[in-house]
mmCIF file of C-alpha atoms in Angstrom:
data_model
loop_
_atom_site.group_PDB
_atom_site.id
_atom_site.type_symbol
_atom_site.label_atom_id
_atom_site.label_comp_id
_atom_site.label_asym_id
_atom_site.label_seq_id
_atom_site.Cartn_x
_atom_site.Cartn_y
_atom_site.Cartn_z
ATOM 1 C CA MET A 1 7.874 -0.943 -0.274
ATOM 2 C CA PRO A 2 6.772 -4.518 0.557
ATOM 3 C CA VAL A 3 9.244 -4.799 3.432
ATOM 4 C CA SER A 4 8.131 -1.526 5.018
ATOM 5 C CA ALA A 5 4.464 -2.495 4.588
ATOM 6 C CA VAL A 6 5.011 -5.855 6.288
ATOM 7 C CA LEU A 7 7.145 -4.390 9.076
ATOM 8 C CA GLY A 8 4.688 -1.548 9.661
ATOM 9 C CA SER A 9 1.724 -3.885 9.845
ATOM 10 C CA ILE A 10 3.598 -6.224 12.220
ATOM 11 C CA VAL A 11 4.642 -3.365 14.501
ATOM 12 C CA PHE A 12 1.193 -1.768 14.565
ATOM 13 C CA GLY A 13 -0.465 -5.174 14.986
ATOM 14 C CA ALA A 14 1.796 -6.074 17.907
ATOM 15 C CA ALA A 15 1.206 -2.675 19.479
ATOM 16 C CA ALA A 16 -2.546 -3.199 19.086
ATOM 17 C CA TYR A 17 -2.295 -6.593 20.759
ATOM 18 C CA PHE A 18 -0.707 -5.036 23.841
ATOM 19 C CA SER A 19 -2.916 -1.926 23.894
ATOM 20 C CA GLU A 20 -6.360 -1.298 25.292
ATOM 21 C CA GLY A 21 -9.471 0.616 24.361
ATOM 22 C CA GLU A 22 -9.555 3.195 21.596
ATOM 23 C CA ARG A 23 -5.812 3.006 20.994
ATOM 24 C CA ARG A 24 -6.106 -0.708 20.105
ATOM 25 C CA TYR A 25 -8.661 0.018 17.391
ATOM 26 C CA THR A 26 -6.631 2.913 16.042
ATOM 27 C CA LEU A 27 -3.546 0.710 15.786
ATOM 28 C CA ILE A 28 -5.572 -1.985 14.028
ATOM 29 C CA ALA A 29 -6.792 0.721 11.649
ATOM 30 C CA ALA A 30 -3.133 1.551 11.007
ATOM 31 C CA ALA A 31 -2.046 -2.059 10.413
ATOM 32 C CA VAL A 32 -4.822 -3.098 8.028
ATOM 33 C CA PRO A 33 -4.157 -0.610 5.199
ATOM 34 C CA LEU A 34 -0.424 -1.248 5.367
ATOM 35 C CA PHE A 35 -0.896 -4.983 5.078
ATOM 36 C CA SER A 36 -3.604 -4.687 2.409
ATOM 37 C CA MET A 37 -1.104 -3.038 0.064
ATOM 38 C CA LEU A 38 0.483 -6.431 -0.596
ATOM 39 C CA PRO A 39 -2.587 -8.348 -1.796
ATOM 40 C CA TYR A 40 -3.756 -5.239 -3.669
ATOM 41 C CA THR A 41 -0.477 -5.102 -5.577
ATOM 42 C CA ARG A 42 -0.541 -8.813 -6.331
ATOM 43 C CA LEU A 43 -4.224 -9.149 -7.242
ATOM 44 C CA VAL A 44 -4.952 -5.812 -8.902
ATOM 45 C CA MET A 45 -1.699 -4.356 -10.203
ATOM 46 C CA TRP A 46 0.408 -7.416 -11.017
ATOM 47 C CA TRP A 47 -1.090 -8.263 -14.432
ATOM 48 C CA GLY A 48 -0.683 -4.708 -15.659
ATOM 49 C CA ILE A 49 2.931 -4.631 -14.481
ATOM 50 C CA LEU A 50 3.654 -7.887 -16.316
ATOM 51 C CA ARG A 51 1.964 -6.533 -19.448
ATOM 52 C CA ILE A 52 4.065 -3.344 -19.297
ATOM 53 C CA LYS A 53 7.242 -5.445 -19.036
ATOM 54 C CA LEU A 54 6.121 -7.534 -22.010
ATOM 55 C CA ILE A 55 5.448 -4.440 -24.110
ATOM 56 C CA LEU A 56 8.832 -2.982 -23.198
ATOM 57 C CA SER A 57 10.510 -6.100 -24.539
ATOM 58 C CA ALA A 58 8.455 -6.061 -27.783
ATOM 59 C CA ASP A 59 9.913 -4.878 -31.066
ATOM 60 C CA GLU A 60 6.812 -3.074 -32.355
ATOM 61 C CA GLU A 61 7.119 0.593 -31.436
ATOM 62 C CA SER A 62 3.599 1.619 -32.453
ATOM 63 C CA LYS A 63 2.015 -1.057 -30.278
ATOM 64 C CA ALA A 64 4.292 -0.140 -27.404
ATOM 65 C CA GLU A 65 3.357 3.537 -27.652
ATOM 66 C CA ASN A 66 -0.409 3.083 -27.833
ATOM 67 C CA GLU A 67 -0.998 0.216 -25.455
ATOM 68 C CA GLY A 68 1.937 1.113 -23.218
ATOM 69 C CA ALA A 69 0.667 4.632 -22.584
ATOM 70 C CA ALA A 70 -2.750 3.327 -21.553
ATOM 71 C CA LEU A 71 -1.213 0.724 -19.251
ATOM 72 C CA VAL A 72 1.080 3.269 -17.614
ATOM 73 C CA GLN A 73 -1.914 5.550 -16.989
ATOM 74 C CA THR A 74 -3.810 2.630 -15.407
ATOM 75 C CA TRP A 75 -0.770 1.750 -13.299
ATOM 76 C CA ARG A 76 -0.496 5.388 -12.164
ATOM 77 C CA THR A 77 -4.096 5.393 -10.930
ATOM 78 C CA GLN A 78 -3.611 2.073 -9.134
ATOM 79 C CA HIS A 79 -0.371 3.298 -7.600
ATOM 80 C CA ILE A 80 -2.123 6.390 -6.226
ATOM 81 C CA ALA A 81 -4.644 4.076 -4.525
ATOM 82 C CA ARG A 82 -1.780 2.025 -3.069
ATOM 83 C CA ILE A 83 0.036 5.104 -1.781
ATOM 84 C CA THR A 84 -3.232 6.320 -0.240
ATOM 85 C CA MET A 85 -3.358 3.070 1.749
ATOM 86 C CA ALA A 86 0.131 3.787 3.066
ATOM 87 C CA TRP A 87 -0.789 7.333 4.081
ATOM 88 C CA ILE A 88 -3.937 6.137 5.854
ATOM 89 C CA GLY A 89 -1.921 3.560 7.797
ATOM 90 C CA PHE A 90 0.784 6.086 8.609
ATOM 91 C CA GLY A 91 -1.762 8.700 9.700
ATOM 92 C CA ALA A 92 -3.670 6.291 11.928
ATOM 93 C CA GLY A 93 -0.419 5.062 13.492
ATOM 94 C CA LEU A 94 0.792 8.598 14.090
ATOM 95 C CA TYR A 95 -2.559 9.501 15.630
ATOM 96 C CA ALA A 96 -2.370 6.490 17.986
ATOM 97 C CA LEU A 97 1.171 7.398 19.037
ATOM 98 C CA THR A 98 0.365 11.050 19.663
ATOM 99 C CA GLN A 99 -2.744 10.156 21.665
ATOM 100 C CA ALA A 100 -0.690 7.872 23.871
ATOM 101 C CA ALA A 101 1.994 10.513 24.306
ATOM 102 C CA LEU A 102 -0.536 13.221 25.192
ATOM 103 C CA ARG A 103 -2.216 11.011 27.796
ATOM 104 C CA ASN A 104 1.094 10.360 29.531
ATOM 105 C CA VAL A 105 1.972 14.053 29.890
#
């Protein structure tokens, strides 16, 4: 996921640099959510992921069940937000590409 987010944001950013008008802003709108997935994962999700790994390595089953279930639910919600960023970037990029294709017909 990180590689595709970086590559997508680089491609859309480069395309925005060489574009004009509305298409430039649409491509920027595609690049920003893709790139923002990386800091979001590191700043928001990282501590929960580390905590889940720590619980998985613990010997206490009761603690792992109770706290682990809550952390997995939190991670699931955060992951949905991260996937939404990817879909927004993909949708904006697809919109920019289709607009350019329709104008050239």
